[in-house]
mmCIF file of C-alpha atoms in Angstrom:
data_model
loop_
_atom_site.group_PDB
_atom_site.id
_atom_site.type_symbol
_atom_site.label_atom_id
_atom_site.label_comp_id
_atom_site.label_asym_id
_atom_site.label_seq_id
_atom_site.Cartn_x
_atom_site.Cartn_y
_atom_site.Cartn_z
ATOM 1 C CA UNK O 1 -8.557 -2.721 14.550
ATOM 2 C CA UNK O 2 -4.752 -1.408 14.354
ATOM 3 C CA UNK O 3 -2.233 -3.600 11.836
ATOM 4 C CA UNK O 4 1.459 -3.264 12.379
ATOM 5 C CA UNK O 5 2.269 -2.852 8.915
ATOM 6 C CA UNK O 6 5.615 -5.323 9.502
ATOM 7 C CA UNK O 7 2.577 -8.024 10.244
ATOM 8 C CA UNK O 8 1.038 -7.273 6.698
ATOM 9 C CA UNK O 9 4.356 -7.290 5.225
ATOM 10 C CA UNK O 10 4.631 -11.261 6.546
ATOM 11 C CA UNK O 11 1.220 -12.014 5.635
ATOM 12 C CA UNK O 12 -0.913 -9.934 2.777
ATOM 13 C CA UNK O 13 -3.623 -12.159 3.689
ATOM 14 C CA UNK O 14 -4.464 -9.144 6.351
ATOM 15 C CA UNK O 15 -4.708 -6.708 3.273
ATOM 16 C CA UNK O 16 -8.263 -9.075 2.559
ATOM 17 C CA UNK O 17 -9.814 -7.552 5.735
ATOM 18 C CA UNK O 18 -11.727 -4.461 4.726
ATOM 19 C CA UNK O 19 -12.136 -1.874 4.635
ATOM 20 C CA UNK O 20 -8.675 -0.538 5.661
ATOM 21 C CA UNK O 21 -7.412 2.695 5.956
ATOM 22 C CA UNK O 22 -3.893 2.826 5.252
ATOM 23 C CA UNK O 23 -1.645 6.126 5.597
ATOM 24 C CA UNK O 24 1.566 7.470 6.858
ATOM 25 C CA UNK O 25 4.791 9.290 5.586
ATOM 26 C CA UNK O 26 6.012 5.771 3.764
ATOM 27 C CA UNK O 27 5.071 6.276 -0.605
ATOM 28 C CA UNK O 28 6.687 3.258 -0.942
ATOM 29 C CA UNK O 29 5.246 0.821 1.729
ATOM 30 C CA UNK O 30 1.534 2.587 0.462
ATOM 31 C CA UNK O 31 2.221 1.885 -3.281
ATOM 32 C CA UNK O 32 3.187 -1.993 -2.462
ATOM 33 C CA UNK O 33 0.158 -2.509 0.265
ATOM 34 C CA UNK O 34 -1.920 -0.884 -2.917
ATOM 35 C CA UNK O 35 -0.020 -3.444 -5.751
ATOM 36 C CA UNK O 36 -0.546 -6.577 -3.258
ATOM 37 C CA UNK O 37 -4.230 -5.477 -3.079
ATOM 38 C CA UNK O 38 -4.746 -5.034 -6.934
ATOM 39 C CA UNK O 39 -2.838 -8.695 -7.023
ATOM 40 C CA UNK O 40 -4.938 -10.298 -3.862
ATOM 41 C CA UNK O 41 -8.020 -8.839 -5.925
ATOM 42 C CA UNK O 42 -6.739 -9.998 -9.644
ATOM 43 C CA UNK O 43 -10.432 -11.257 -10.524
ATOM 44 C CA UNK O 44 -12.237 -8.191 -9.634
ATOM 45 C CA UNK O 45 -12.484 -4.732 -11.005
ATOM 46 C CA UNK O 46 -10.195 -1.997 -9.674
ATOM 47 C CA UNK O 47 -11.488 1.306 -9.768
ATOM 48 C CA UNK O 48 -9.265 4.351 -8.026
ATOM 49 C CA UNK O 49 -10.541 7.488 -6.653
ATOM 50 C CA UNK O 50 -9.598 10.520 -5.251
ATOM 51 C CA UNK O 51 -11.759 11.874 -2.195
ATOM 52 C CA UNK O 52 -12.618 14.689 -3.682
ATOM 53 C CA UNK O 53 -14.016 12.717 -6.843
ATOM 54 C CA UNK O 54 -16.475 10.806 -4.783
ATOM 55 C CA UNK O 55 -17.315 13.805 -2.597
ATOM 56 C CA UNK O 56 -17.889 16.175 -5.750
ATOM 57 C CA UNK O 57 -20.437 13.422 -7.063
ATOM 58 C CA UNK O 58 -21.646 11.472 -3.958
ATOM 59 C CA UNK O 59 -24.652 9.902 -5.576
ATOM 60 C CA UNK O 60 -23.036 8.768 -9.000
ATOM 61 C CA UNK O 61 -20.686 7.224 -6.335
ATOM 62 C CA UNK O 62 -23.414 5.720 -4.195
ATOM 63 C CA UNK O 63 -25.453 4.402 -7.116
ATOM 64 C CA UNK O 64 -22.252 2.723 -8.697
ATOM 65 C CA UNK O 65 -21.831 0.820 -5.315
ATOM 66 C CA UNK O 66 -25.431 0.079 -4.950
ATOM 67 C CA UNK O 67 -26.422 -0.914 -8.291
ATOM 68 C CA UNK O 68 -24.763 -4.826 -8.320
ATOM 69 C CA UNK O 69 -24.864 -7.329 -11.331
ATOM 70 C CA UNK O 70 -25.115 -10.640 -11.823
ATOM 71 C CA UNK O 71 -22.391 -9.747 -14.384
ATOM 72 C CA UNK O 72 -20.161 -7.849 -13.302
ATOM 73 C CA UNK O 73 -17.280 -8.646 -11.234
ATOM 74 C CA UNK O 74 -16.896 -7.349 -7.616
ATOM 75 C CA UNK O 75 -15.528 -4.124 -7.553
ATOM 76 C CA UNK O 76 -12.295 -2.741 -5.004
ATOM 77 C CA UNK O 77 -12.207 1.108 -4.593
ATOM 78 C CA UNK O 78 -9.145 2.184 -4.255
ATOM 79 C CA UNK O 79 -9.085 5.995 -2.234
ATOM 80 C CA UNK O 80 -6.829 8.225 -2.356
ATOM 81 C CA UNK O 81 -5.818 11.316 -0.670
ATOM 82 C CA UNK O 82 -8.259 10.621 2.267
ATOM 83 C CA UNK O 83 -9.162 12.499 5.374
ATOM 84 C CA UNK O 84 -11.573 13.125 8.182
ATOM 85 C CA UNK O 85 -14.219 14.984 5.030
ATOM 86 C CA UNK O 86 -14.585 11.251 4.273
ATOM 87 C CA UNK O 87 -15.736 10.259 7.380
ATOM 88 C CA UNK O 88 -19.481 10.754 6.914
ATOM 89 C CA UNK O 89 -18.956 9.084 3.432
ATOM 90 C CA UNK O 90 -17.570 5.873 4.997
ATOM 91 C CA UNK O 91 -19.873 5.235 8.311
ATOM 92 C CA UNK O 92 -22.651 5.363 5.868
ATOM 93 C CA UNK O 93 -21.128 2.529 3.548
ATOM 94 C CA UNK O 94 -20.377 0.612 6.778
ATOM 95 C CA UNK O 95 -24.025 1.334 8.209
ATOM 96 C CA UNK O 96 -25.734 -0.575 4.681
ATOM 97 C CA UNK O 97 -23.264 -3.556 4.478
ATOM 98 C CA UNK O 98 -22.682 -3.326 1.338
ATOM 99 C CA UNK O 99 -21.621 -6.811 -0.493
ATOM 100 C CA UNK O 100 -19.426 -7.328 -3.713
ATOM 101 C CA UNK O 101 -16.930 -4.263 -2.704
ATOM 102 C CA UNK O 102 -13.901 -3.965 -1.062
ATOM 103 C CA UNK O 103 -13.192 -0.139 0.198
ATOM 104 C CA UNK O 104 -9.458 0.590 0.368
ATOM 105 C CA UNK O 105 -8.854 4.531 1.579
ATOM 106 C CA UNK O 106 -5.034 5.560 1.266
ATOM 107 C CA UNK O 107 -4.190 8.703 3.342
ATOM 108 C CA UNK O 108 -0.697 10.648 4.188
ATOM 109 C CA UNK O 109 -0.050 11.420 7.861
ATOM 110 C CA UNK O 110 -3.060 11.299 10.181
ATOM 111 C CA UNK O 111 -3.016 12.659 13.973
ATOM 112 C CA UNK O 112 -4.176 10.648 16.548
ATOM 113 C CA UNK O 113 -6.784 12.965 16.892
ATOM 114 C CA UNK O 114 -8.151 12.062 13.534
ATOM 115 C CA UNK O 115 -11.973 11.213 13.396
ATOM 116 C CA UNK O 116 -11.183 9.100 10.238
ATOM 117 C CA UNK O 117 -8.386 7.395 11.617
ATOM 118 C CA UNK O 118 -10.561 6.874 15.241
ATOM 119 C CA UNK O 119 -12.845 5.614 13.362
ATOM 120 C CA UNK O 120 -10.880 2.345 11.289
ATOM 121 C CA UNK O 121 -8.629 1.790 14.645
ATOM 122 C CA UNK O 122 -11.803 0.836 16.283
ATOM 123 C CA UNK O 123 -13.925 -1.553 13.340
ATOM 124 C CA UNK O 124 -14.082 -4.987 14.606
ATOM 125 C CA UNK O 125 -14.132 -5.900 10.924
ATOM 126 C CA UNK O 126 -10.868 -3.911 8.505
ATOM 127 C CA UNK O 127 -8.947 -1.181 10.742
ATOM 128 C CA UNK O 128 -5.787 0.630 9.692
ATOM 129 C CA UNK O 129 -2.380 0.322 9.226
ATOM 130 C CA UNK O 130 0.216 2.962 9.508
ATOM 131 C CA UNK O 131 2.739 3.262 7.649
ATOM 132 C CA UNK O 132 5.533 5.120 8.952
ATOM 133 C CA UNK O 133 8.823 6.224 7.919
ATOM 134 C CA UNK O 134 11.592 3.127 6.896
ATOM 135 C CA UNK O 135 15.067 3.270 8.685
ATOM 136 C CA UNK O 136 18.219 1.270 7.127
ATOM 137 C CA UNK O 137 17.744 -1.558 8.852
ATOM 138 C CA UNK O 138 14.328 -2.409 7.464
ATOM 139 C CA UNK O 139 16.294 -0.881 3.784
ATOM 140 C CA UNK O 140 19.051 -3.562 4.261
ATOM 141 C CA UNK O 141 16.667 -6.394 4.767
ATOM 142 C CA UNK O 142 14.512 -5.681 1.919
ATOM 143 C CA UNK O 143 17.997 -5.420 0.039
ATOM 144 C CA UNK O 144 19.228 -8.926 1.420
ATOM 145 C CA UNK O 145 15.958 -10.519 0.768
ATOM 146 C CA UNK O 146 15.414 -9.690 -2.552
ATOM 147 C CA UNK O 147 19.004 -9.995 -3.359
ATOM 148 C CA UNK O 148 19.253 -13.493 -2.003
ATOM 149 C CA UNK O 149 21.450 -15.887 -3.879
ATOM 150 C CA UNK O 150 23.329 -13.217 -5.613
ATOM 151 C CA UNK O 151 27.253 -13.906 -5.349
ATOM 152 C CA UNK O 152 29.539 -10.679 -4.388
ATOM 153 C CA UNK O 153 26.762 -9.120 -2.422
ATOM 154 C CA UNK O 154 28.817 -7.577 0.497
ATOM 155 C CA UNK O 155 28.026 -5.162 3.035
ATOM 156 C CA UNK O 156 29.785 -3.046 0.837
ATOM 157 C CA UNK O 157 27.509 -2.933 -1.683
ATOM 158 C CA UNK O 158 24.409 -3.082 0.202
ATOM 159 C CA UNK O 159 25.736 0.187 1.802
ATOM 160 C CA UNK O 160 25.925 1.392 -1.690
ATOM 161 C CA UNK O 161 22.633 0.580 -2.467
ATOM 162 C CA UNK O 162 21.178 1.878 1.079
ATOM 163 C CA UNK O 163 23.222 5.298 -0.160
ATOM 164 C CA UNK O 164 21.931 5.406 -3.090
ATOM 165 C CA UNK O 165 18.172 5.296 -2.280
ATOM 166 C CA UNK O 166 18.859 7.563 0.421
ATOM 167 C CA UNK O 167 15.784 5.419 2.655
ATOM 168 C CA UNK O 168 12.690 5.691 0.217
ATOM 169 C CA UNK O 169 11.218 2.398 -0.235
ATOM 170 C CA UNK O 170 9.893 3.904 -4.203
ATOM 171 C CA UNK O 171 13.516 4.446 -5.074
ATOM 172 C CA UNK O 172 14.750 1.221 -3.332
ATOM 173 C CA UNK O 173 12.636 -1.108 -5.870
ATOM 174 C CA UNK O 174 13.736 0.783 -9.179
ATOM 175 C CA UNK O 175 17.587 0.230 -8.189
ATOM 176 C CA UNK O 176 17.079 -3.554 -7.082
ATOM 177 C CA UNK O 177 15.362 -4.142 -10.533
ATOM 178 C CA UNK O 178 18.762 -2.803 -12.125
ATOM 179 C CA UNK O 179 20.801 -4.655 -10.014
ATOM 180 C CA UNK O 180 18.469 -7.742 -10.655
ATOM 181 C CA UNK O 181 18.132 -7.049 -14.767
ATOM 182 C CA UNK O 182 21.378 -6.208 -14.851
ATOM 183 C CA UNK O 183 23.370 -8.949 -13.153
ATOM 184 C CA UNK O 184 20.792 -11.657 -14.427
ATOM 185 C CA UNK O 185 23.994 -14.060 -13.755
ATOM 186 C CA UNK O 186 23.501 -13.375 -10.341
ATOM 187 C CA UNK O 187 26.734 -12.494 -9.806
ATOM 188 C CA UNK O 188 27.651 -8.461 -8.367
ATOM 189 C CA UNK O 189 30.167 -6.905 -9.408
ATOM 190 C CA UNK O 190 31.679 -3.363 -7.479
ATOM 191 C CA UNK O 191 32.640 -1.308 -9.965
ATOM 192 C CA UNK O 192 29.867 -2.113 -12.275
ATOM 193 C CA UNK O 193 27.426 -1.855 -9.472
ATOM 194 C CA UNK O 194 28.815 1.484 -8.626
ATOM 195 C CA UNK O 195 28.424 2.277 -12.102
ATOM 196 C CA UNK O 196 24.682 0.993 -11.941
ATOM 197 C CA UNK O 197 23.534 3.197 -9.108
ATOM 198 C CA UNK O 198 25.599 6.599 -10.285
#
């Protein structure tokens, strides 16, 4: 199944559905899909992976997943760095339905032509979402939403802020946690903003 990643962004209730493969160009859009996950998941425990880690010791892996406890907590594997190597890895943790995980792989670009990416678009259950490149109008409403209520926010400034971040989404969320810690009276002020971002 394919998920427009502006669909998960309204509702992280799709980030439940698993497993998902989730790549594309976008750091930021990945690292906030992979925070909402860790906070969707508070009550289990998060391990994170590189492919090559699970691949260099398959059965320690495979006996982690397998071997489940009365008391332990259900476990989310988080994936990184994913590609079509992982494929075999996957279809056979699909093919014993294994309960009590959640399998999260996070991948940069894949080509359409990608086994591994083939493979999620078509799983009735989990699928992928891609996440591609932002442009300033999805910037500027990230900016206006999570500066909301904040007096002297004009298209001035968020052109500042849009200039400032130069488009990635990772850079984006450390300057609007300035602005917000910095003008905690909610109130923006040019020259100090300017000051702020410089």
């Amino acid at each position: 199944m394919i998920f427009k990643s502006y669909l998960v962004e309204q509702d992280f209730e799709i980030l439940n559905q698993e497993p998902l493969l989730i790549y594309g160009e976008n750091i930021g859009l990945k690292n906030e899909f992979k925070n909402q996950i860790k906070k969707n998941n508070q009550n289990s425990e998060i391990l994170n992976f590189t492919q090559e880690d699970i691949l260099q010791k398959k059965e320690i892996f495979f006996a982690d997943i397998y071997n489940v406890s009365l008391f332990e907590k259900n476990k989310v594997y988080l994936i990184n760095n994913s590609n079509d190597k992982f494929l075999d890895t996957i279809k056979e943790i699909e093919k014993n339905n294994i309960k009590d995980c959640k399998i999260y792989l996070f991948s940069d670009v894949l080509e359409k032509k990608s086994k591994l990416r083939n493979f999620f678009e078509k799983l009735k259950i989990g699928g992928s979402i891609a996440c591609y490149g932002d442009n300033e109008i999805t910037i500027r409403k990230i900016i206006t939403n999570n500066l909301r209520g904040f007096k002297g926010l004009t298209p001035q400034n968020i052109n500042m802020i849009i200039s400032s971040c130069n488009l990635d989404r990772d850079k984006l969320s450390n300057e609007l946690n300035k602005i917000i810690t910095f003008f905690s009276d909610k109130t923006i002020e040019d020259a100090k903003l300017e000051q702020l971002l410089n």
